[in-house]
Each structure stands twice: as structure tokens, then as C-alpha cells.
Coordinates of C-alpha atoms in Angstrom, one line a residue:
Chain A
X1 CA 51.8 91.0 45.4
X2 CA 51.8 94.1 43.3
X3 CA 51.2 96.3 46.3
X4 CA 54.2 94.7 48.0
X5 CA 56.5 95.6 45.1
X6 CA 55.0 99.1 44.9
X7 CA 55.8 99.4 48.6
X8 CA 59.4 98.4 48.1
X9 CA 59.8 100.9 45.3
X10 CA 58.0 103.6 47.4
X11 CA 60.3 102.9 50.3
X12 CA 63.4 103.2 48.2
X13 CA 62.1 106.4 46.7
X14 CA 61.1 107.9 50.0
X15 CA 64.6 107.2 51.4
X16 CA 66.5 108.4 48.4
X17 CA 64.5 111.6 48.0
X18 CA 65.2 112.4 51.6
X19 CA 61.5 112.9 52.4
X20 CA 61.7 115.2 55.4
X21 CA 58.6 113.7 57.1
X22 CA 59.9 110.1 56.8
X23 CA 63.2 111.2 58.0
X24 CA 61.7 113.0 61.0
X25 CA 59.6 109.9 61.9
X26 CA 62.6 107.6 61.6
X27 CA 64.7 109.9 63.7
X28 CA 62.1 110.2 66.4
X29 CA 61.7 106.4 66.4
X30 CA 65.5 106.0 66.9
X31 CA 65.7 108.6 69.5
X32 CA 62.8 107.3 71.5
X33 CA 63.7 103.6 71.2
X34 CA 67.4 104.0 71.9
X35 CA 66.7 106.3 74.9
X36 CA 64.2 103.8 76.3
X37 CA 66.5 100.8 75.8
X38 CA 69.5 102.7 77.3
X39 CA 67.5 103.6 80.4
X40 CA 66.3 100.0 80.7
X41 CA 69.8 98.7 80.2
X42 CA 71.5 101.0 82.7
X43 CA 68.9 100.4 85.3
X44 CA 68.0 96.8 84.5
X45 CA 71.4 95.1 84.4
X46 CA 72.5 96.2 87.9
X47 CA 69.1 95.3 89.3
X48 CA 69.3 91.9 87.4
X49 CA 72.8 91.3 88.8
X50 CA 71.7 92.1 92.4
X51 CA 68.6 89.9 92.0
X52 CA 70.5 87.1 90.5
X53 CA 73.5 87.0 92.9
X54 CA 71.9 87.7 96.2
X55 CA 69.4 85.7 98.2
X56 CA 67.0 87.6 100.4
X57 CA 63.5 86.9 101.9
X58 CA 60.8 87.5 99.3
X59 CA 63.2 87.0 96.4
X60 CA 60.9 84.6 94.7
X61 CA 58.0 87.0 94.9
X62 CA 60.1 89.7 93.3
X63 CA 61.1 87.3 90.6
X64 CA 57.5 86.4 90.0
X65 CA 56.6 90.1 89.5
X66 CA 59.6 90.7 87.2
X67 CA 58.5 87.7 85.1
X68 CA 55.0 88.9 85.0
X69 CA 56.4 92.3 83.9
X70 CA 58.1 90.5 81.0
X71 CA 54.7 89.8 79.5
X72 CA 53.2 93.1 80.4
X73 CA 50.9 94.0 77.5
X74 CA 52.0 97.4 76.1
X75 CA 48.4 98.7 76.0
X76 CA 48.2 98.1 79.8
X77 CA 51.5 100.1 80.3
X78 CA 50.0 102.8 78.0
X79 CA 46.8 102.9 79.9
X80 CA 48.5 103.3 83.3
X81 CA 50.9 105.9 82.1
X82 CA 48.0 107.8 80.5
X83 CA 46.2 107.8 83.9
X84 CA 49.3 108.9 85.6
X85 CA 50.1 111.8 83.2
X86 CA 46.8 113.2 82.1
X87 CA 45.8 116.6 83.4
X88 CA 43.6 115.3 86.2
X89 CA 46.2 112.6 87.1
X90 CA 48.9 112.8 89.8
X91 CA 51.6 114.1 87.4
X92 CA 49.2 116.2 85.3
X93 CA 51.0 119.4 86.1
X94 CA 54.1 118.3 84.2
X95 CA 52.3 118.3 80.9
X96 CA 54.1 115.1 79.8
X97 CA 51.2 113.3 78.1
X98 CA 51.4 113.4 74.3
X99 CA 55.2 114.0 74.3
X100 CA 58.1 111.7 73.4
X101 CA 58.9 111.5 77.1
X102 CA 55.6 109.7 77.7
X103 CA 56.5 107.2 75.0
X104 CA 59.9 106.6 76.5
X105 CA 58.2 106.0 79.9
X106 CA 55.9 103.4 78.4
X107 CA 58.7 101.7 76.5
X108 CA 60.9 101.5 79.6
X109 CA 58.0 100.0 81.5
X110 CA 57.7 97.2 79.0
X111 CA 61.4 96.6 78.3
X112 CA 62.9 97.0 81.8
X113 CA 61.4 93.7 83.2
X114 CA 62.8 91.8 80.2
X115 CA 66.3 93.0 80.9
X116 CA 66.1 92.6 84.7
X117 CA 64.5 89.1 84.3
X118 CA 66.9 87.8 81.7
X119 CA 70.0 89.2 83.5
X120 CA 68.9 87.8 86.8
X121 CA 68.4 84.4 85.2
X122 CA 71.9 84.5 83.6
X123 CA 73.5 85.4 87.0
X124 CA 71.5 82.7 88.8
X125 CA 73.0 80.1 86.4
X126 CA 76.6 81.0 87.4
X127 CA 78.3 78.1 89.0
X128 CA 78.8 78.6 92.8
X129 CA 82.2 77.0 92.7
X130 CA 83.3 79.7 90.3
X131 CA 82.0 82.4 92.6
X132 CA 84.0 80.9 95.5
X133 CA 87.1 80.6 93.4
X134 CA 86.9 84.2 92.2
X135 CA 86.5 85.3 95.9
X136 CA 89.4 83.0 97.0
X137 CA 91.7 84.6 94.4
X138 CA 91.1 87.9 96.1
X139 CA 89.2 89.8 93.4
X140 CA 87.7 93.1 94.5
X141 CA 84.0 93.7 94.2
X142 CA 84.3 95.5 90.8
X143 CA 86.7 92.9 89.4
X144 CA 84.3 90.2 90.5
X145 CA 81.3 91.8 88.7
X146 CA 83.5 92.5 85.7
X147 CA 84.4 88.8 85.4
X148 CA 80.9 87.7 85.9
X149 CA 79.6 90.1 83.2
X150 CA 82.1 88.7 80.9
X151 CA 80.9 85.2 81.7
X152 CA 77.3 86.1 81.1
X153 CA 77.9 88.4 78.0
X154 CA 75.9 86.2 75.7
X155 CA 72.9 86.2 77.9
X156 CA 73.0 89.9 78.7
X157 CA 73.3 91.0 75.1
X158 CA 70.4 88.6 74.3
X159 CA 68.5 90.4 77.0
X160 CA 69.2 93.8 75.5
X161 CA 68.2 92.6 72.1
X162 CA 64.9 91.1 73.4
X163 CA 64.2 94.4 75.1
X164 CA 65.0 96.3 72.0
X165 CA 62.7 94.1 70.0
X166 CA 59.9 94.8 72.4
X167 CA 60.5 98.6 72.2
X168 CA 60.8 98.7 68.4
X169 CA 57.7 96.6 67.9
X170 CA 55.6 98.5 70.4
X171 CA 52.6 100.4 69.0
X172 CA 49.6 100.3 71.4
X173 CA 51.2 102.4 74.2
X174 CA 53.0 104.8 71.9
X175 CA 49.6 105.5 70.2
X176 CA 47.9 106.0 73.5
X177 CA 50.5 108.1 75.4
X178 CA 52.1 109.8 72.4
X179 CA 49.0 110.6 70.4
X180 CA 50.8 110.1 67.0
X181 CA 51.2 113.8 66.6
X182 CA 52.7 114.8 63.3
X183 CA 56.3 116.0 63.5
X184 CA 56.3 115.4 67.3
X185 CA 55.4 112.0 68.6
X186 CA 54.8 110.2 65.4
X187 CA 57.0 107.1 65.2
X188 CA 57.3 104.4 62.6
X189 CA 54.8 102.0 64.2
X190 CA 52.1 104.5 64.9
X191 CA 52.4 106.1 61.5
X192 CA 52.0 102.7 59.9
X193 CA 48.8 102.2 61.8
X194 CA 47.6 105.6 60.6
X195 CA 48.6 105.0 57.0
X196 CA 46.7 101.7 57.0
X197 CA 43.6 103.5 58.4
X198 CA 44.0 106.1 55.6
X199 CA 44.2 103.3 53.0
X200 CA 47.7 104.2 52.0
X201 CA 49.1 100.6 52.0
X202 CA 52.1 101.5 49.8
X203 CA 53.3 104.1 52.4
X204 CA 52.7 101.6 55.2
X205 CA 54.7 99.0 53.5
X206 CA 57.5 101.4 52.8
X207 CA 57.6 102.4 56.5
X208 CA 57.6 98.8 57.4
X209 CA 60.8 98.3 55.4
X210 CA 62.4 101.2 57.1
X211 CA 61.5 99.9 60.5
X212 CA 62.7 96.4 59.7
X213 CA 66.0 97.7 58.3
X214 CA 66.5 99.7 61.5
X215 CA 65.8 96.6 63.6
X216 CA 68.1 94.5 61.4
X217 CA 71.0 96.9 61.6
X218 CA 70.9 97.4 65.4
X219 CA 70.4 93.7 66.0
X220 CA 73.1 92.8 63.5
X221 CA 75.6 95.0 65.4
X222 CA 74.6 93.6 68.8
X223 CA 74.8 90.0 67.5
X224 CA 78.3 90.6 66.1
X225 CA 79.3 92.0 69.4
X226 CA 77.7 89.0 71.2
X227 CA 79.3 86.3 69.0
X228 CA 82.8 87.7 69.0
X229 CA 85.3 85.1 70.1
X230 CA 86.6 85.7 73.6
X231 CA 90.3 86.4 73.5
X232 CA 91.9 85.2 76.6
Chain B
X1 CA 88.6 92.5 80.5
X2 CA 88.4 93.1 76.7
X3 CA 84.9 91.8 76.3
X4 CA 83.7 93.8 79.2
X5 CA 85.1 96.9 77.6
X6 CA 83.3 96.2 74.4
X7 CA 80.0 96.1 76.2
X8 CA 80.7 99.5 77.7
X9 CA 81.9 100.7 74.3
X10 CA 78.6 99.6 72.8
X11 CA 76.6 101.3 75.5
X12 CA 78.7 104.4 75.1
X13 CA 78.0 104.4 71.4
X14 CA 74.3 104.1 72.0
X15 CA 74.5 106.9 74.5
X16 CA 76.3 109.2 72.1
X17 CA 73.7 108.5 69.4
X18 CA 70.9 109.4 71.7
X19 CA 72.6 112.5 73.0
X20 CA 73.3 113.7 69.5
X21 CA 69.7 112.9 68.6
X22 CA 68.4 114.8 71.6
X23 CA 70.5 117.9 71.1
X24 CA 69.6 118.2 67.4
X25 CA 66.0 117.9 68.2
X26 CA 66.1 120.7 70.8
X27 CA 66.9 123.3 68.1
X28 CA 64.1 125.4 67.0
X29 CA 62.7 124.0 63.8
X30 CA 61.0 127.1 62.4
X31 CA 63.2 129.3 60.4
X32 CA 63.0 133.0 60.9
X33 CA 60.8 132.8 64.0
X34 CA 62.5 134.2 67.0
X35 CA 63.0 131.4 69.3
X36 CA 63.0 133.6 72.4
X37 CA 59.3 132.8 73.0
X38 CA 58.7 129.1 72.9
X39 CA 55.3 128.3 71.6
X40 CA 52.6 127.2 74.0
X41 CA 50.9 123.8 73.6
X42 CA 47.3 123.3 72.8
X43 CA 45.6 119.9 72.6
X44 CA 43.0 119.5 69.9
X45 CA 40.8 116.4 70.3
X46 CA 39.1 115.5 67.1
X47 CA 37.5 112.8 65.0
X48 CA 39.6 110.6 62.8
X49 CA 38.0 111.8 59.5
X50 CA 39.5 115.3 59.8
X51 CA 43.0 113.8 60.2
X52 CA 42.6 110.8 57.8
X53 CA 41.3 113.0 55.0
X54 CA 44.4 115.2 55.4
X55 CA 42.4 118.4 56.1
X56 CA 44.1 119.2 59.4
X57 CA 47.6 118.7 57.8
X58 CA 46.7 121.8 55.8
X59 CA 44.9 123.9 58.4
X60 CA 47.1 123.3 61.5
X61 CA 50.4 124.7 60.1
X62 CA 48.6 127.9 59.1
X63 CA 47.2 128.3 62.6
X64 CA 50.5 127.5 64.3
X65 CA 52.3 130.0 62.1
X66 CA 49.7 132.7 62.9
X67 CA 49.7 132.4 66.7
X68 CA 52.9 130.8 67.8
X69 CA 50.9 127.9 69.3
X70 CA 52.0 124.3 69.0
X71 CA 48.9 122.2 68.2
X72 CA 48.8 118.6 69.5
X73 CA 46.2 116.8 67.4
X74 CA 44.8 113.8 69.0
X75 CA 42.6 112.0 66.4
X76 CA 40.2 109.7 68.2
X77 CA 36.5 108.9 67.8
X78 CA 34.1 111.7 68.6
X79 CA 32.9 109.9 71.7
X80 CA 36.3 109.9 73.2
X81 CA 37.1 113.4 72.0
X82 CA 34.0 114.7 73.8
X83 CA 35.0 112.8 76.9
X84 CA 38.4 114.4 76.8
X85 CA 36.7 117.8 76.7
X86 CA 34.5 116.9 79.6
X87 CA 37.5 115.9 81.7
X88 CA 39.6 118.9 80.6
X89 CA 42.2 116.7 78.9
X90 CA 41.9 118.8 75.7
X91 CA 41.7 122.5 75.0
X92 CA 39.6 122.5 71.9
X93 CA 37.3 120.0 70.2
X94 CA 36.4 119.4 66.6
X95 CA 33.6 116.8 66.4
X96 CA 30.5 115.7 64.6
X97 CA 27.8 114.5 67.0
X98 CA 25.6 117.6 67.5
X99 CA 23.2 116.0 70.0
X100 CA 26.1 115.0 72.3
X101 CA 27.9 118.2 71.9
X102 CA 24.9 120.1 73.0
X103 CA 24.9 118.2 76.3
X104 CA 28.4 119.4 77.0
X105 CA 27.4 123.0 76.1
X106 CA 24.5 122.6 78.6
X107 CA 26.8 121.3 81.4
X108 CA 29.1 124.2 80.5
X109 CA 32.0 121.8 79.9
X110 CA 32.5 123.5 76.6
X111 CA 32.0 127.1 75.4
X112 CA 31.9 129.0 72.2
X113 CA 30.6 126.1 70.1
X114 CA 30.4 127.0 66.4
X115 CA 29.4 125.3 63.2
X116 CA 32.3 124.8 60.9
X117 CA 31.4 122.6 58.0
X118 CA 29.4 119.6 56.8
X119 CA 29.6 116.7 54.5
X120 CA 27.4 113.7 54.3
X121 CA 27.3 110.1 55.4
X122 CA 26.8 107.5 52.7
X123 CA 25.9 103.8 52.8
X124 CA 28.5 101.8 51.0
X125 CA 28.0 98.1 50.1
X126 CA 29.0 95.4 47.6
X127 CA 28.2 96.3 44.0
X128 CA 26.0 93.2 43.8
X129 CA 23.7 94.8 46.4
X130 CA 22.3 91.6 48.0
X131 CA 19.8 93.5 50.1
X132 CA 18.6 95.6 47.1
X133 CA 18.9 98.9 48.9
X134 CA 20.0 101.0 45.9
X135 CA 17.6 104.0 45.4
X136 CA 15.7 103.3 48.6
X137 CA 15.6 106.0 51.2
X138 CA 17.7 105.5 54.3
X139 CA 14.9 104.1 56.5
X140 CA 13.9 101.6 53.9
X141 CA 17.5 100.6 53.2
X142 CA 18.1 99.8 56.8
X143 CA 14.8 97.9 56.9
X144 CA 15.9 95.8 53.9
X145 CA 19.3 95.1 55.3
X146 CA 17.6 93.9 58.5
X147 CA 15.1 91.7 56.7
X148 CA 17.5 90.0 54.4
X149 CA 20.2 89.6 57.1
X150 CA 22.9 90.9 54.8
X151 CA 26.2 91.6 56.5
X152 CA 26.4 95.0 58.1
X153 CA 29.6 96.3 59.5
X154 CA 29.4 98.8 62.4
X155 CA 32.1 101.0 63.9
X156 CA 30.9 100.1 67.4
X157 CA 33.4 102.6 68.9
X158 CA 31.1 105.4 70.1
X159 CA 32.4 107.6 67.3
X160 CA 30.2 110.2 65.6
X161 CA 29.6 107.8 62.7
X162 CA 28.6 105.1 65.1
X163 CA 26.2 107.4 67.0
X164 CA 24.7 108.4 63.7
X165 CA 24.3 104.7 62.7
X166 CA 22.6 103.9 66.0
X167 CA 20.2 106.8 65.5
X168 CA 19.3 105.5 62.0
X169 CA 18.5 102.0 63.4
X170 CA 16.5 103.6 66.2
X171 CA 14.6 105.8 63.8
X172 CA 13.7 102.6 61.8
X173 CA 12.7 101.0 65.1
X174 CA 15.1 98.1 64.6
X175 CA 17.5 96.5 67.0
X176 CA 20.2 94.7 65.1
X177 CA 23.1 94.7 67.6
X178 CA 22.6 91.1 68.6
X179 CA 22.1 89.7 65.1
X180 CA 24.8 87.4 63.7
X181 CA 25.1 89.4 60.5
X182 CA 25.8 92.6 62.5
X183 CA 29.6 93.0 63.0
X184 CA 31.1 95.6 65.3
X185 CA 34.7 96.4 64.6
X186 CA 35.5 98.9 67.4
X187 CA 38.0 100.5 65.1
X188 CA 38.4 103.6 63.0
X189 CA 36.5 104.4 59.8
X190 CA 39.3 103.3 57.5
X191 CA 39.8 99.9 59.1
X192 CA 36.0 99.4 59.3
X193 CA 35.7 100.1 55.6
X194 CA 38.4 97.6 54.8
X195 CA 36.7 95.0 56.9
X196 CA 33.4 95.6 55.2
X197 CA 35.0 95.3 51.8
X198 CA 36.6 91.9 52.8
X199 CA 33.3 90.6 54.2
X200 CA 31.2 92.2 51.5
X201 CA 29.0 94.0 54.0
X202 CA 27.1 97.2 54.1
X203 CA 28.6 100.1 56.1
X204 CA 27.8 103.6 57.0
X205 CA 30.7 106.0 56.4
X206 CA 31.5 109.6 55.8
X207 CA 32.2 110.4 52.2
X208 CA 35.7 111.8 52.8
X209 CA 37.1 108.6 54.3
X210 CA 35.3 106.5 51.6
X211 CA 36.9 108.5 48.8
X212 CA 40.3 108.1 50.3
X213 CA 39.9 104.3 50.4
X214 CA 37.9 103.8 47.2
X215 CA 41.0 102.9 45.3
X216 CA 41.6 99.9 47.4
X217 CA 38.3 98.1 46.7
X218 CA 36.6 98.2 43.4
X219 CA 33.8 95.8 44.2
X220 CA 32.2 98.3 46.6
X221 CA 29.8 101.0 45.6
X222 CA 27.9 103.9 47.1
X223 CA 24.4 102.6 47.5
X224 CA 22.7 105.2 49.6
X225 CA 23.3 109.0 49.6
X226 CA 21.7 112.4 49.4
X227 CA 19.2 112.0 52.2
X228 CA 18.8 115.0 54.5
X229 CA 19.1 112.7 57.6
X230 CA 22.6 111.8 56.4
X231 CA 24.0 115.2 57.0
X232 CA 27.3 115.1 58.9
X233 CA 27.8 118.4 60.7
X234 CA 31.1 119.4 62.3
X235 CA 31.3 121.8 65.2
X236 CA 34.4 123.4 66.8
X237 CA 34.3 124.3 70.5
X238 CA 36.7 125.4 73.3
X239 CA 36.8 123.6 76.6
X240 CA 35.7 125.7 79.6
X241 CA 39.0 126.8 81.3
X242 CA 37.1 127.8 84.4
X243 CA 36.2 124.2 85.1
X244 CA 39.7 122.8 84.7
X245 CA 42.9 124.5 85.8
X246 CA 45.2 123.3 83.1
X247 CA 43.0 124.1 80.1
X248 CA 44.5 126.6 77.7
X249 CA 41.3 128.7 77.1
X250 CA 43.0 131.5 75.3
X251 CA 44.5 129.2 72.6
X252 CA 41.2 127.3 72.4
X253 CA 39.3 130.5 71.7
X254 CA 41.8 131.5 69.0
X255 CA 41.4 128.1 67.3
X256 CA 37.6 128.4 67.3
X257 CA 38.0 131.9 65.7
X258 CA 40.5 130.5 63.2
X259 CA 38.2 127.6 62.1
X260 CA 35.4 130.0 61.2
X261 CA 37.6 132.6 59.7
X262 CA 37.5 133.3 56.0
X263 CA 41.0 132.0 55.5
X264 CA 40.2 128.6 56.9
X265 CA 36.8 128.4 55.3
X266 CA 38.3 129.0 51.9
X267 CA 40.7 126.1 52.4
X268 CA 37.9 123.8 53.7
X269 CA 35.7 124.6 50.6
X270 CA 38.5 123.8 48.2
X271 CA 40.1 120.9 50.0
X272 CA 40.0 117.6 48.0
X273 CA 38.8 119.0 44.7
X274 CA 42.2 118.5 43.1
X275 CA 42.5 114.9 44.3
X276 CA 39.0 113.6 44.1
X277 CA 37.3 116.1 41.7
X278 CA 34.9 117.0 44.4
X279 CA 35.2 118.8 47.7
X280 CA 35.3 116.6 50.8
X281 CA 33.7 119.3 53.1
X282 CA 31.4 122.1 52.6
X283 CA 31.3 125.5 54.2
X284 CA 28.6 125.7 56.9
X285 CA 29.2 128.5 59.4
X286 CA 26.5 130.1 61.5

């Protein structure tokens, strides 16, 4: 228990003293995770909408793959991206392995299926009668999508939060493709693993509080947004 | 459409945050260094002990400052570090498994291999010493652990320490890997030490990592040390840039030179004295 309290005190000290390394790590974490979730959101929601609203041959197969992707183990994502990016791999010339770009790629790979899958599920639940009615009232394509997004707001924000949770929690792939390089690709989760392996439990606990505070703040904002009463 | 707008607003805010984050990061971080020439990257594949002990955190910034090279340190087990060298995924290696390094020298995957430093492996175990190995020499100690079936925790990850441990078992002509008391963690030295402390098992470790962790478990003690066979020798070597197109041979050579330079050796010699009252590594150049 003592070490837990030590950790809290250390965390507060580290934040208050403006420890540059901790600040850098937190900053990199935010930058990487937000970029990844932004890409996943911007790409994933339209794909989810298309997948949810349209029927086409092979749709079930696509959904199966999206749903499998939702459970894609991050280490698997990490391994594939490593093989893609290392010097002898197909994209080796770009020199992307052990950069934050590589971490973002891995995080998009694990969060994109979640956002696509949950968005598609939300749109599949929309009542067909409502679709007909919106059409009958003469809404343009954009108006229609807008109305439907409004209808599925709860589910879509839940999808974004689920994706964000995945991205913030991810460590295996970030370690593998990022390399946990000091001042470069070191993020909160990978530096926690490292501090534990160094035996610095107090630092690891301090970092865990920072990570959880970040997760809390972002999720708090999104939840407020999600739960806001719809004013008609 | 209000709610809809809010979603976009939220996304927009996220986008702004990220953009701000990105632009800030793009600025050159080093003061006073002309940013006209962006530093070239060099990948250093090394064993976990050099990073976990904190030694590289002192040495790397000095090297970076001197040569305008950005070092990407990938701390993995020696086995994987050597494999990275063999495949040309790294530019320079700092490892501690001489017999395996020599194979790479022979196959010309690496060049310019130089001895840098040494410290020693030690056998750590519970203070109660159930197998009674204290004061025994290494061969006898392993024999006793085998005979009593006391818990032994192995790295099991093809690291330099793991290779050393397997050599020691082989030298004693024992084959413990299938025994129930023999635990393989497949993890780094730190995690393996912690596991051995929890399970009250014996473990082979380098002294540097043990000292860094000793504060976390008081019931463990050093039970075997000071034997010549326990010498842990580190070598630095550059990856052959003629075998792999993308290898930065120039930077690799500079790093090898740096590690054996007087400046680096002085730091190695003194590293750890302040914190542990004893050096973690000893000078040992050719």
C-alpha cells in the first residue's frame, strides 16, 4: 500500500515540477493517440455508414472481417506492421519503423475496425420506416445522413470512446513498432513497462495516474457530449 | 442539426489539438544547433541491461551532440539484437554474447567488433538458500540446485544472460529445461528477477540489473559471484553496410569509435558509483 501512496505523491510531484521528460512522454502519447483516433474516426464512420445502410453481395463476409478486426490483438498488428516497415520489408525505404508514424499506423489498425463495426451496427438498427419517411419528405443525401447521424449519436460517440480506449491502452504494438525510444517514440504505456522492468514501481504508478487522468478527461468530455439532451 | 454540429465541433477540436501538437513537435529541439542540417538516424540494437541500468541515457546524448546523429536505441535481448544486425535492421550493436557475436563476424554480417566493458553475472537466490549453494563454485552450485530441485528462474528469451545460463548448465552436463522446478519467463532481466523474488527461486542475473532492483526485495541475496566463468563481456560492432543497402555504416563506425574513446570509457568506469557505491561496468578495451 505504501508504494501506491508513494506513487501518488511522486505523480503529483512530477506534474507540479514540470518534469520535462514526463511532459514529453505525455505529449507524445496525446499526439499519437489523438491522431490515430482522428484518422480512425474520419475513415471509420463513413465506412461504417456505408456498410450499415447499403446491402450488397458479400456484405456479411465484410462484416465478419470487421468484427474479427475488432478483436485484433495489438501484438499481431504490431508484428505485421513491423514486417511491412522494416528495412527488408516492402516499405523499408521510407524508414518509418521506430517512429511515431509507425505507432499511429498500428493504433489505427486496432481502432478502425471498432469504429467501423460499431457505426455499422448502429446504422443497421435504424428503422426502415424512418428511412422511407425521410426520403418521402424529400431530404437531400447530405440532409439524410445528417439526420441519421443525429439519430445514432449515442452509438457513434460510444464507438469513438471504445476506439480511444483501445488506443490509449495499447502497449504491445507501440513497443514493437515504436521501440520505446527516449524523447522520440516513448509513450506512457511503453515507459510504464520499462520502468517496471527497471524496478521503479513508484515512477510506473505515477505514470499510470497520468495515463488514467488523460483517459478520464477525454472520456468525460465525450460522455458529456454524448449525454447532452437533444433540443428539438 | 445542432447535435450534428456538436459532433463536428468536437472532431474539429480534436483536429486542432493534434495539429498544434504536430507543429510544436516539428521545431528543432536542440538550442544553438543550426537546424539547416537535420540529423541522420542511426539504429542501435542493444541488450536491456545497458538501457535499464541507465548507462545509455548518459552516453547517447554525448554521442548525439558530437556527431549530429539521432540515435534510436532499441533495447531487446542480445539474441534479437544480433538477429537485427544479421538482417540489416540495425546499424550498430552493443551486445554480450561473445561466441554468437563471433559467428556474425565470421559471416561478415558485422565489422569492426571491439571490446567495450565487462561486469559479472551473479547467482541470486532467497536468503534462506534452500539448495545450500553459498560459497560453492558455479558448477557445484548448479549441481546442487539440480539435485535439490529448488526453484530456478530462467530468462528463456535467447538473451545474452539466457545463453550464459544454458552454457553453465551444459558445462555441468545437466539438462534442467523439462523439470517442473525450472521456470522460463521469456521476459527481460528486471521482470525475471521480480518473478524469482516472488517464487523464491534462484536466478542468474547481471549485477547491474540486480543492484537496480535490490531495493524491491530484501529477502533475496547474492549467493554466487566472483567466478571467472561468470564474466560478462560487452562488445560493440557495426553492421556491414555492404551487405544491406539501408545500413548507415558511417554512423555505425563513429559509434564504435565513440564507445572505445577515452571520453566514453571514463563515463563507463564511473557510472553507478554515486548511486550504488560501486561501478556497474568496468573498462575492458582491446
